[in-house]
């Protein structure tokens, strides 16, 4: 998604389409938590302590939140999120309202991790985390197909070994 | 990293056993109740149970018991503590019941700090802190402490642990025999103490002390506290008290600064920078020059007015960077700049950020005040609280210089070998870094920044706080700056 004032180039590759399903599932789980909380508040807190306009506001907020996280955010995220491994660097773009581009040169990679959360396993996805000496210089490529993630991680680890300089 | 302890001392003389701290440290720890401090929560309910009815006798008995316990605990922990500095690693063994053996390979040692608190100094002892932070792990766990060795042994350890990497450097760390390569870079000037009342952190200390005193008084049983509730103090007395408090506060700030920074001296010795400072507790910090990637120049609001500054070195893999990296605790700005120039090449004058950044700074600075004013308008109408909108207006007006100040602080520069970013208003911090320090770039853009054509660029660095940001830079300048400020060609990936 190119915008007129994008500061830098966007990475070339998009994520697996299964990521949309995963984000929707996350949204549904979040919405269920909201439903539980709102139901608990509405039934347990007496009318006198929480006047009815506030009750309606709470319900409206929960419905709106669920609507956005289930039906809008996954698709926006899918359009925004991108990644790329070039000859010299790993490059990602994440976020949906605030966008974050992160670039890490392969020569400065310290560790490459592949993690698979419970939900990710259901959708056959995995996250590649590329760590550097800086606590802020961590690149996460979210939600790649598991076999792609493993290949990328192996490739990065091997190339980091070859070109590694001081790494700090 | 987890070599067995036997191998470590393999090249030492056969039968060489782990070393012990000096027995004199038992005295220090007994006197400071170091180990017995944990017993205090147990003793209080015991005291409550027994009661303090017998008065003096009970107190004396308790004091004796606590001292005896403290002595026993100190002896035990001294007896169970051992350390060995082998050719490849340092091993520290400790623990009363559960034994713990920590092995730190020598090539992971980032710095050695020798400090001498007052009691230690009295007995000719020092405490050696060995910093072995690894990469992005910033936890306190990474520190080895060898407490209570004689001064000469402390100097021997420091010299031995640090002299190993620059090959061939003779390990004579004795202060009495100055090494030939020693070069003094900066030296303490007592006049610098006059800056202290303008530094927030030194002003906070006496205030915190007063706060603690008040809390203590409140927690004491009523019978003990003398009755001071005389007639209500008159407003005149209050004003006089406040006026008297100002010089007192300034004085305590100066004293506090003197305690921390007295006798400060920065020396380059071989491949390390050595900083010494402290009046009561002498601190001796050693940083490896090869690991220095740059430095920060911080100036608080009051310090800017008096043209004072402080300099921290940014060293890769150094834990507790704020304390350890401190090269100039407090001094004139010119001196700070000279020192920073020795750490890293000056990248040239800073480029300011676009006007849109000023609008964003102002909007943020004014938002709180405007909100209070709006709420205040309602409270004034509904409840008659006229002071709320007044406070809101005052806040809003104060927000204007703050927003402008924050905008003026923003800037960035890229030179042939280094680059710099600056931000902050209450404490303005300028980071100057070598180009090779950058291990990654992060570019952030919120919806509002996108509409204003701005972006925030963070240089990810394996030193200091981990990232230094150029806030609200013009979006179009980002690819040029990142390419100019990192070594190699990889940052070209960002160019559209």
mmCIF file with all atom_site columns, N, CA and C in Angstrom, chain B residues 183-189 192 263-268 274 276 327-328 335 338-339 342:
data_model
loop_
_atom_site.group_PDB
_atom_site.id
_atom_site.type_symbol
_atom_site.label_atom_id
_atom_site.label_alt_id
_atom_site.label_comp_id
_atom_site.label_asym_id
_atom_site.label_entity_id
_atom_site.label_seq_id
_atom_site.pdbx_PDB_ins_code
_atom_site.Cartn_x
_atom_site.Cartn_y
_atom_site.Cartn_z
_atom_site.occupancy
_atom_site.B_iso_or_equiv
_atom_site.pdbx_formal_charge
_atom_site.auth_seq_id
_atom_site.auth_comp_id
_atom_site.auth_asym_id
_atom_site.auth_atom_id
_atom_site.pdbx_PDB_model_num
ATOM 1  N N  . UNK B 1 183 ? 47.405 8.771  30.235 1.00 0.00 ? 183 UNK B N  1
ATOM 2  C CA . UNK B 1 183 ? 47.223 10.130 29.748 1.00 0.00 ? 183 UNK B CA 1
ATOM 3  C C  . UNK B 1 183 ? 45.950 10.684 30.380 1.00 0.00 ? 183 UNK B C  1
ATOM 4  N N  . UNK B 1 184 ? 46.066 11.824 31.022 1.00 0.00 ? 184 UNK B N  1
ATOM 5  C CA . UNK B 1 184 ? 44.896 12.392 31.694 1.00 0.00 ? 184 UNK B CA 1
ATOM 6  C C  . UNK B 1 184 ? 44.035 13.154 30.689 1.00 0.00 ? 184 UNK B C  1
ATOM 7  N N  . UNK B 1 185 ? 42.765 12.825 30.671 1.00 0.00 ? 185 UNK B N  1
ATOM 8  C CA . UNK B 1 185 ? 41.865 13.452 29.707 1.00 0.00 ? 185 UNK B CA 1
ATOM 9  C C  . UNK B 1 185 ? 41.057 14.552 30.364 1.00 0.00 ? 185 UNK B C  1
ATOM 10 N N  . UNK B 1 186 ? 40.586 14.323 31.566 1.00 0.00 ? 186 UNK B N  1
ATOM 11 C CA . UNK B 1 186 ? 39.806 15.350 32.250 1.00 0.00 ? 186 UNK B CA 1
ATOM 12 C C  . UNK B 1 186 ? 40.035 15.233 33.745 1.00 0.00 ? 186 UNK B C  1
ATOM 13 N N  . UNK B 1 187 ? 39.887 16.344 34.439 1.00 0.00 ? 187 UNK B N  1
ATOM 14 C CA . UNK B 1 187 ? 40.134 16.368 35.867 1.00 0.00 ? 187 UNK B CA 1
ATOM 15 C C  . UNK B 1 187 ? 39.079 17.241 36.540 1.00 0.00 ? 187 UNK B C  1
ATOM 16 N N  . UNK B 1 188 ? 38.701 16.837 37.740 1.00 0.00 ? 188 UNK B N  1
ATOM 17 C CA . UNK B 1 188 ? 37.664 17.511 38.512 1.00 0.00 ? 188 UNK B CA 1
ATOM 18 C C  . UNK B 1 188 ? 38.068 18.938 38.887 1.00 0.00 ? 188 UNK B C  1
ATOM 19 N N  . UNK B 1 189 ? 37.105 19.823 38.801 1.00 0.00 ? 189 UNK B N  1
ATOM 20 C CA . UNK B 1 189 ? 37.310 21.192 39.241 1.00 0.00 ? 189 UNK B CA 1
ATOM 21 C C  . UNK B 1 189 ? 36.222 21.492 40.274 1.00 0.00 ? 189 UNK B C  1
ATOM 22 N N  . UNK B 1 192 ? 32.868 23.155 39.550 1.00 0.00 ? 192 UNK B N  1
ATOM 23 C CA . UNK B 1 192 ? 31.773 22.475 38.858 1.00 0.00 ? 192 UNK B CA 1
ATOM 24 C C  . UNK B 1 192 ? 30.631 22.150 39.806 1.00 0.00 ? 192 UNK B C  1
ATOM 25 N N  . UNK B 1 263 ? 36.878 14.505 43.336 1.00 0.00 ? 263 UNK B N  1
ATOM 26 C CA . UNK B 1 263 ? 38.123 13.873 42.909 1.00 0.00 ? 263 UNK B CA 1
ATOM 27 C C  . UNK B 1 263 ? 38.006 13.142 41.589 1.00 0.00 ? 263 UNK B C  1
ATOM 28 N N  . UNK B 1 264 ? 37.007 13.534 40.779 1.00 0.00 ? 264 UNK B N  1
ATOM 29 C CA . UNK B 1 264 ? 36.806 12.882 39.489 1.00 0.00 ? 264 UNK B CA 1
ATOM 30 C C  . UNK B 1 264 ? 38.035 13.048 38.598 1.00 0.00 ? 264 UNK B C  1
ATOM 31 N N  . UNK B 1 265 ? 38.357 11.997 37.908 1.00 0.00 ? 265 UNK B N  1
ATOM 32 C CA . UNK B 1 265 ? 39.524 12.022 37.042 1.00 0.00 ? 265 UNK B CA 1
ATOM 33 C C  . UNK B 1 265 ? 39.293 11.012 35.924 1.00 0.00 ? 265 UNK B C  1
ATOM 34 N N  . UNK B 1 266 ? 39.563 11.413 34.696 1.00 0.00 ? 266 UNK B N  1
ATOM 35 C CA . UNK B 1 266 ? 39.397 10.500 33.566 1.00 0.00 ? 266 UNK B CA 1
ATOM 36 C C  . UNK B 1 266 ? 40.745 10.322 32.891 1.00 0.00 ? 266 UNK B C  1
ATOM 37 N N  . UNK B 1 267 ? 41.142 9.076  32.760 1.00 0.00 ? 267 UNK B N  1
ATOM 38 C CA . UNK B 1 267 ? 42.494 8.775  32.295 1.00 0.00 ? 267 UNK B CA 1
ATOM 39 C C  . UNK B 1 267 ? 42.415 7.741  31.192 1.00 0.00 ? 267 UNK B C  1
ATOM 40 N N  . UNK B 1 268 ? 43.254 7.888  30.175 1.00 0.00 ? 268 UNK B N  1
ATOM 41 C CA . UNK B 1 268 ? 43.377 6.818  29.196 1.00 0.00 ? 268 UNK B CA 1
ATOM 42 C C  . UNK B 1 268 ? 44.631 6.021  29.529 1.00 0.00 ? 268 UNK B C  1
ATOM 43 N N  . UNK B 1 274 ? 39.733 5.066  32.068 1.00 0.00 ? 274 UNK B N  1
ATOM 44 C CA . UNK B 1 274 ? 39.511 4.811  33.485 1.00 0.00 ? 274 UNK B CA 1
ATOM 45 C C  . UNK B 1 274 ? 38.918 6.069  34.104 1.00 0.00 ? 274 UNK B C  1
ATOM 46 N N  . UNK B 1 276 ? 37.626 7.709  37.700 1.00 0.00 ? 276 UNK B N  1
ATOM 47 C CA . UNK B 1 276 ? 37.645 7.568  39.154 1.00 0.00 ? 276 UNK B CA 1
ATOM 48 C C  . UNK B 1 276 ? 36.845 8.717  39.729 1.00 0.00 ? 276 UNK B C  1
ATOM 49 N N  . UNK B 1 327 ? 31.179 9.506  31.900 1.00 0.00 ? 327 UNK B N  1
ATOM 50 C CA . UNK B 1 327 ? 32.555 9.962  31.753 1.00 0.00 ? 327 UNK B CA 1
ATOM 51 C C  . UNK B 1 327 ? 32.753 11.339 32.358 1.00 0.00 ? 327 UNK B C  1
ATOM 52 N N  . UNK B 1 328 ? 31.743 12.195 32.224 1.00 0.00 ? 328 UNK B N  1
ATOM 53 C CA . UNK B 1 328 ? 31.805 13.499 32.871 1.00 0.00 ? 328 UNK B CA 1
ATOM 54 C C  . UNK B 1 328 ? 30.512 13.651 33.649 1.00 0.00 ? 328 UNK B C  1
ATOM 55 N N  . UNK B 1 335 ? 33.781 21.772 28.099 1.00 0.00 ? 335 UNK B N  1
ATOM 56 C CA . UNK B 1 335 ? 34.560 20.606 28.500 1.00 0.00 ? 335 UNK B CA 1
ATOM 57 C C  . UNK B 1 335 ? 33.878 19.318 28.015 1.00 0.00 ? 335 UNK B C  1
ATOM 58 N N  . UNK B 1 338 ? 34.412 18.848 24.337 1.00 0.00 ? 338 UNK B N  1
ATOM 59 C CA . UNK B 1 338 ? 35.782 18.434 24.051 1.00 0.00 ? 338 UNK B CA 1
ATOM 60 C C  . UNK B 1 338 ? 35.933 16.928 24.306 1.00 0.00 ? 338 UNK B C  1
ATOM 61 N N  . UNK B 1 339 ? 35.340 16.502 25.423 1.00 0.00 ? 339 UNK B N  1
ATOM 62 C CA . UNK B 1 339 ? 35.418 15.088 25.800 1.00 0.00 ? 339 UNK B CA 1
ATOM 63 C C  . UNK B 1 339 ? 34.686 14.215 24.780 1.00 0.00 ? 339 UNK B C  1
ATOM 64 N N  . UNK B 1 342 ? 36.537 13.529 21.738 1.00 0.00 ? 342 UNK B N  1
ATOM 65 C CA . UNK B 1 342 ? 37.583 12.504 21.816 1.00 0.00 ? 342 UNK B CA 1
ATOM 66 C C  . UNK B 1 342 ? 37.005 11.106 21.661 1.00 0.00 ? 342 UNK B C  1
#
